[in-house]
PDB file of C-alpha atoms in Angstrom:
ATOM      1  CA  MET A   1     -66.074  86.875 -13.023  1.00 25.00           C
ATOM      2  CA  ARG A   2     -64.854  84.877 -16.004  1.00 25.00           C
ATOM      3  CA  TYR A   3     -67.122  82.475 -17.880  1.00 29.00           C
ATOM      4  CA  PHE A   4     -65.942  79.563 -19.932  1.00 31.00           C
ATOM      5  CA  VAL A   5     -67.598  78.123 -22.994  1.00 34.00           C
ATOM      6  CA  LEU A   6     -67.666  74.342 -22.883  1.00 34.00           C
ATOM      7  CA  ALA A   7     -67.103  72.114 -25.892  1.00 36.00           C
ATOM      8  CA  CYS A   8     -67.850  68.456 -26.220  1.00 40.00           C
ATOM      9  CA  ALA A   9     -64.707  66.381 -26.661  1.00 32.00           C
ATOM     10  CA  LEU A  10     -65.796  63.835 -29.252  1.00 31.00           C
ATOM     11  CA  GLY A  11     -63.090  63.762 -31.851  1.00 29.00           C
ATOM     12  CA  ALA A  12     -60.682  66.529 -32.690  1.00 27.00           C
ATOM     13  CA  THR A  13     -63.096  69.384 -33.333  1.00 32.00           C
ATOM     14  CA  GLY A  14     -65.584  69.620 -30.517  1.00 40.00           C
ATOM     15  CA  CYS A  15     -68.858  67.797 -30.349  1.00 45.00           C
ATOM     16  CA  LEU A  16     -69.284  66.193 -33.737  1.00 44.00           C
ATOM     17  CA  LEU A  17     -71.079  62.971 -34.586  1.00 44.00           C
ATOM     18  CA  THR A  18     -71.581  61.184 -37.887  1.00 38.00           C
ATOM     19  CA  PRO A  19     -73.902  58.278 -38.627  1.00 37.00           C
ATOM     20  CA  GLN A  20     -72.411  54.838 -37.979  1.00 35.00           C
ATOM     21  CA  ASN A  21     -72.794  51.840 -40.300  1.00 32.00           C
ATOM     22  CA  GLY A  22     -74.846  53.769 -42.813  1.00 33.00           C
ATOM     23  CA  GLY A  23     -77.370  54.808 -40.175  1.00 34.00           C
ATOM     24  CA  GLY A  24     -78.887  58.245 -39.954  1.00 36.00           C
ATOM     25  CA  GLY A  25     -79.002  60.617 -42.834  1.00 35.00           C
ATOM     26  CA  GLY A  26     -82.648  59.840 -43.398  1.00 34.00           C
ATOM     27  CA  GLY A  27     -83.947  63.253 -42.539  1.00 34.00           C
ATOM     28  CA  GLY A  28     -85.366  62.485 -39.121  1.00 34.00           C
ATOM     29  CA  THR A  29     -89.021  61.902 -38.469  1.00 31.00           C
ATOM     30  CA  GLY A  30     -89.952  64.174 -41.343  1.00 31.00           C
ATOM     31  CA  GLY A  31     -89.167  61.403 -43.820  1.00 29.00           C
ATOM     32  CA  GLY A  32     -86.392  63.416 -45.443  1.00 32.00           C
ATOM     33  CA  THR A  33     -88.434  66.584 -45.947  1.00 33.00           C
ATOM     34  CA  ILE A  34     -86.855  69.441 -44.041  1.00 35.00           C
ATOM     35  CA  THR A  35     -88.478  72.829 -44.294  1.00 40.00           C
ATOM     36  CA  PRO A  36     -86.902  76.091 -43.244  1.00 51.00           C
ATOM     37  CA  GLY A  37     -87.938  77.091 -39.780  1.00 65.00           C
ATOM     38  CA  SER A  38     -89.148  80.125 -38.005  1.00 73.00           C
ATOM     39  CA  ALA A  39     -87.225  82.007 -35.354  1.00 79.00           C
ATOM     40  CA  ASP A  40     -88.033  84.440 -32.601  1.00 90.00           C
ATOM     41  CA  GLU A  41     -86.109  87.718 -32.545  1.00 94.00           C
ATOM     42  CA  HIS A  42     -83.215  86.345 -30.434  1.00 95.00           C
ATOM     43  CA  GLN A  43     -82.894  83.163 -32.465  1.00 95.00           C
ATOM     44  CA  GLN A  44     -82.893  85.300 -35.614  1.00 95.00           C
ATOM     45  CA  HIS A  45     -80.143  87.481 -34.141  1.00 97.00           C
ATOM     46  CA  ASN A  46     -78.141  84.321 -33.310  1.00 97.00           C
ATOM     47  CA  LEU A  47     -78.638  83.063 -36.895  1.00 97.00           C
ATOM     48  CA  ASP A  48     -77.668  86.423 -38.409  1.00 97.00           C
ATOM     49  CA  THR A  49     -74.494  86.533 -36.299  1.00 98.00           C
ATOM     50  CA  LEU A  50     -73.535  82.964 -37.229  1.00 98.00           C
ATOM     51  CA  ASN A  51     -74.065  83.836 -40.893  1.00 98.00           C
ATOM     52  CA  MET A  52     -72.005  87.030 -40.548  1.00 98.00           C
ATOM     53  CA  TYR A  53     -69.033  84.935 -39.349  1.00 98.00           C
ATOM     54  CA  ARG A  54     -69.633  82.399 -42.115  1.00 98.00           C
ATOM     55  CA  ALA A  55     -69.777  85.152 -44.773  1.00 98.00           C
ATOM     56  CA  GLN A  56     -66.500  86.611 -43.492  1.00 98.00           C
ATOM     57  CA  ALA A  57     -64.936  83.166 -43.989  1.00 98.00           C
ATOM     58  CA  GLY A  58     -66.524  82.652 -47.421  1.00 98.00           C
ATOM     59  CA  VAL A  59     -68.864  79.899 -46.178  1.00 98.00           C
ATOM     60  CA  ALA A  60     -72.496  79.590 -47.319  1.00 98.00           C
ATOM     61  CA  PRO A  61     -75.148  80.734 -44.825  1.00 98.00           C
ATOM     62  CA  LEU A  62     -77.061  78.434 -42.505  1.00 98.00           C
ATOM     63  CA  VAL A  63     -80.837  78.147 -42.490  1.00 96.00           C
ATOM     64  CA  ILE A  64     -82.775  77.660 -39.305  1.00 95.00           C
ATOM     65  CA  ASP A  65     -84.638  74.362 -38.966  1.00 94.00           C
ATOM     66  CA  ASP A  66     -87.710  73.870 -36.749  1.00 93.00           C
ATOM     67  CA  GLN A  67     -86.900  70.263 -35.845  1.00 94.00           C
ATOM     68  CA  LEU A  68     -83.338  71.193 -34.870  1.00 96.00           C
ATOM     69  CA  ASN A  69     -84.718  74.208 -32.950  1.00 94.00           C
ATOM     70  CA  ALA A  70     -86.853  71.863 -30.853  1.00 94.00           C
ATOM     71  CA  PHE A  71     -83.834  69.642 -30.167  1.00 96.00           C
ATOM     72  CA  SER A  72     -81.621  72.644 -29.317  1.00 96.00           C
ATOM     73  CA  THR A  73     -84.198  74.098 -26.956  1.00 95.00           C
ATOM     74  CA  ALA A  74     -84.523  70.761 -25.152  1.00 95.00           C
ATOM     75  CA  ALA A  75     -80.701  70.587 -24.965  1.00 96.00           C
ATOM     76  CA  ALA A  76     -80.495  74.128 -23.506  1.00 96.00           C
ATOM     77  CA  MET A  77     -83.158  73.236 -20.929  1.00 96.00           C
ATOM     78  CA  ASP A  78     -81.223  70.074 -20.040  1.00 96.00           C
ATOM     79  CA  LEU A  79     -78.009  72.107 -19.715  1.00 95.00           C
ATOM     80  CA  GLU A  80     -79.780  74.486 -17.335  1.00 95.00           C
ATOM     81  CA  SER A  81     -81.266  71.715 -15.183  1.00 95.00           C
ATOM     82  CA  SER A  82     -78.282  69.338 -15.129  1.00 94.00           C
ATOM     83  CA  GLY A  83     -75.316  71.694 -15.479  1.00 92.00           C
ATOM     84  CA  GLN A  84     -73.690  69.050 -17.711  1.00 92.00           C
ATOM     85  CA  ALA A  85     -72.612  70.302 -21.118  1.00 92.00           C
ATOM     86  CA  HIS A  86     -73.691  68.215 -24.108  1.00 94.00           C
ATOM     87  CA  ARG A  87     -75.461  65.616 -21.938  1.00 94.00           C
ATOM     88  CA  TYR A  88     -78.675  65.705 -24.010  1.00 95.00           C
ATOM     89  CA  PHE A  89     -76.733  65.561 -27.303  1.00 95.00           C
ATOM     90  CA  MET A  90     -74.533  62.714 -26.101  1.00 93.00           C
ATOM     91  CA  GLN A  91     -77.473  60.654 -24.816  1.00 94.00           C
ATOM     92  CA  ALA A  92     -79.324  61.095 -28.108  1.00 93.00           C
ATOM     93  CA  GLY A  93     -76.176  60.183 -30.025  1.00 90.00           C
ATOM     94  CA  GLN A  94     -75.479  57.076 -27.965  1.00 91.00           C
ATOM     95  CA  SER A  95     -79.066  55.817 -28.267  1.00 91.00           C
ATOM     96  CA  GLY A  96     -79.279  56.570 -31.993  1.00 88.00           C
ATOM     97  CA  ALA A  97     -82.220  58.921 -31.406  1.00 89.00           C
ATOM     98  CA  LEU A  98     -80.162  61.859 -32.680  1.00 88.00           C
ATOM     99  CA  TRP A  99     -80.712  60.761 -36.267  1.00 89.00           C
ATOM    100  CA  GLN A 100     -84.495  60.752 -35.739  1.00 89.00           C
ATOM    101  CA  GLN A 101     -84.575  64.342 -34.454  1.00 90.00           C
ATOM    102  CA  GLY A 102     -83.646  66.413 -37.497  1.00 90.00           C
ATOM    103  CA  PHE A 103     -79.946  65.622 -37.877  1.00 94.00           C
ATOM    104  CA  CYS A 104     -78.889  64.132 -41.177  1.00 91.00           C
ATOM    105  CA  SER A 105     -75.392  63.716 -42.608  1.00 85.00           C
ATOM    106  CA  SER A 106     -73.595  65.101 -39.550  1.00 89.00           C
ATOM    107  CA  ALA A 107     -74.249  66.538 -36.114  1.00 94.00           C
ATOM    108  CA  ALA A 108     -72.311  69.106 -34.117  1.00 94.00           C
ATOM    109  CA  GLU A 109     -73.195  71.143 -31.053  1.00 96.00           C
ATOM    110  CA  ASN A 110     -71.973  74.296 -29.336  1.00 97.00           C
ATOM    111  CA  GLU A 111     -73.159  75.150 -25.828  1.00 97.00           C
ATOM    112  CA  ALA A 112     -72.576  77.912 -23.302  1.00 96.00           C
ATOM    113  CA  PRO A 113     -73.861  77.572 -19.728  1.00 95.00           C
ATOM    114  CA  GLY A 114     -75.551  80.299 -17.717  1.00 95.00           C
ATOM    115  CA  TRP A 115     -74.093  83.538 -19.097  1.00 97.00           C
ATOM    116  CA  PRO A 116     -75.602  86.641 -17.427  1.00 97.00           C
ATOM    117  CA  THR A 117     -77.686  88.708 -19.841  1.00 96.00           C
ATOM    118  CA  HIS A 118     -77.996  91.932 -17.830  1.00 95.00           C
ATOM    119  CA  GLY A 119     -81.288  92.322 -19.698  1.00 94.00           C
ATOM    120  CA  ASP A 120     -79.755  92.089 -23.202  1.00 97.00           C
ATOM    121  CA  VAL A 121     -80.018  88.587 -24.670  1.00 96.00           C
ATOM    122  CA  ASP A 122     -78.668  89.629 -28.080  1.00 97.00           C
ATOM    123  CA  ALA A 123     -75.515  91.188 -26.581  1.00 98.00           C
ATOM    124  CA  THR A 124     -74.956  87.980 -24.626  1.00 97.00           C
ATOM    125  CA  VAL A 125     -75.399  85.881 -27.789  1.00 98.00           C
ATOM    126  CA  ASP A 126     -72.826  88.154 -29.471  1.00 98.00           C
ATOM    127  CA  ALA A 127     -70.362  87.681 -26.581  1.00 97.00           C
ATOM    128  CA  ILE A 128     -70.782  83.896 -26.624  1.00 97.00           C
ATOM    129  CA  LEU A 129     -70.315  83.614 -30.391  1.00 98.00           C
ATOM    130  CA  LYS A 130     -67.305  85.960 -30.283  1.00 97.00           C
ATOM    131  CA  ALA A 131     -65.695  83.809 -27.572  1.00 96.00           C
ATOM    132  CA  MET A 132     -66.284  80.731 -29.709  1.00 96.00           C
ATOM    133  CA  MET A 133     -64.824  82.361 -32.816  1.00 97.00           C
ATOM    134  CA  ASP A 134     -61.857  83.682 -30.821  1.00 96.00           C
ATOM    135  CA  GLU A 135     -60.839  80.049 -30.186  1.00 94.00           C
ATOM    136  CA  GLY A 136     -59.653  80.039 -33.795  1.00 94.00           C
ATOM    137  CA  PRO A 137     -59.206  77.071 -36.093  1.00 94.00           C
ATOM    138  CA  GLY A 138     -58.810  73.821 -34.228  1.00 90.00           C
ATOM    139  CA  GLY A 139     -61.215  75.039 -31.564  1.00 73.00           C
ATOM    140  CA  GLY A 140     -64.341  72.904 -31.663  1.00 91.00           C
ATOM    141  CA  HIS A 141     -66.780  75.803 -31.425  1.00 96.00           C
ATOM    142  CA  HIS A 142     -65.053  77.858 -34.120  1.00 97.00           C
ATOM    143  CA  ASP A 143     -64.834  74.899 -36.453  1.00 96.00           C
ATOM    144  CA  ASN A 144     -68.493  73.954 -35.888  1.00 97.00           C
ATOM    145  CA  ILE A 145     -69.619  77.499 -36.754  1.00 98.00           C
ATOM    146  CA  LEU A 146     -67.613  77.575 -39.979  1.00 98.00           C
ATOM    147  CA  ALA A 147     -68.089  73.971 -41.144  1.00 97.00           C
ATOM    148  CA  ALA A 148     -68.992  74.124 -44.831  1.00 96.00           C
ATOM    149  CA  SER A 149     -70.741  70.756 -44.494  1.00 94.00           C
ATOM    150  CA  SER A 150     -73.293  72.301 -42.117  1.00 96.00           C
ATOM    151  CA  THR A 151     -76.247  73.874 -43.893  1.00 96.00           C
ATOM    152  CA  ARG A 152     -78.879  73.934 -41.128  1.00 97.00           C
ATOM    153  CA  VAL A 153     -78.928  75.031 -37.509  1.00 97.00           C
ATOM    154  CA  GLY A 154     -81.149  74.706 -34.469  1.00 96.00           C
ATOM    155  CA  ILE A 155     -80.954  77.439 -31.848  1.00 97.00           C
ATOM    156  CA  GLY A 156     -81.973  76.912 -28.234  1.00 96.00           C
ATOM    157  CA  LEU A 157     -81.878  79.990 -26.006  1.00 96.00           C
ATOM    158  CA  VAL A 158     -83.253  79.645 -22.479  1.00 95.00           C
ATOM    159  CA  VAL A 159     -83.172  82.533 -19.991  1.00 95.00           C
ATOM    160  CA  ASP A 160     -83.598  81.408 -16.382  1.00 95.00           C
ATOM    161  CA  ALA A 161     -85.263  83.252 -13.500  1.00 94.00           C
ATOM    162  CA  GLN A 162     -81.948  84.938 -12.597  1.00 95.00           C
ATOM    163  CA  GLY A 163     -81.546  86.297 -16.141  1.00 95.00           C
ATOM    164  CA  ALA A 164     -78.795  83.869 -17.193  1.00 96.00           C
ATOM    165  CA  LEU A 165     -78.715  82.546 -20.771  1.00 96.00           C
ATOM    166  CA  TRP A 166     -78.342  78.825 -21.435  1.00 96.00           C
ATOM    167  CA  PHE A 167     -77.248  78.611 -25.077  1.00 96.00           C
ATOM    168  CA  THR A 168     -77.247  75.703 -27.537  1.00 97.00           C
ATOM    169  CA  ASN A 169     -76.580  75.718 -31.294  1.00 97.00           C
ATOM    170  CA  ASP A 170     -76.906  72.406 -33.165  1.00 97.00           C
ATOM    171  CA  PHE A 171     -75.552  72.046 -36.688  1.00 97.00           C
ATOM    172  CA  SER A 172     -76.328  69.502 -39.404  1.00 96.00           C
ATOM    173  CA  GLY A 173     -75.873  69.035 -43.114  1.00 94.00           C
ATOM    174  CA  ARG A 174     -78.332  68.629 -45.953  1.00 90.00           C
ATOM    175  CA  CYS A 175     -80.870  65.859 -45.813  1.00 86.00           C
ATOM    176  CA  GLN A 176     -81.419  63.572 -48.782  1.00 76.00           C
TER     177      GLN A 176
END
């Protein structure tokens, strides 16, 4: 069975939003103070793999962010329950709530729906990220992973009762 990774089609490079009319960029509900986050072992593996690809391309590493992690986890749970890629991200973007939830100068999202883990979440994360990178430049996922303007990431990994992984990575830049 073949699985497809879905990308949001906002603009030319996947799911990417920027603040409108000077909005956003304020650092979310933390008042501009963003602290590095903590990660479980699978989130850490996801982060390490993202940063491996970034290092290979000469791009600075990402840091994990707790507020973005919470958003990404909610997005992965929404993806699992609705089956609609980027629905949570798009709704937050359209309402303006996105800029209150940890995103600052930019926002981009990569998602992958329901990939079987066969008991190995990290191997599934590797397969998803490889598929995204294999899109090459001009592919929304690839470009989101390697965007030099992104400095922070939220990682939402939800494994359902059947052992399928619902994957969300949300990217944002520095906060003022």
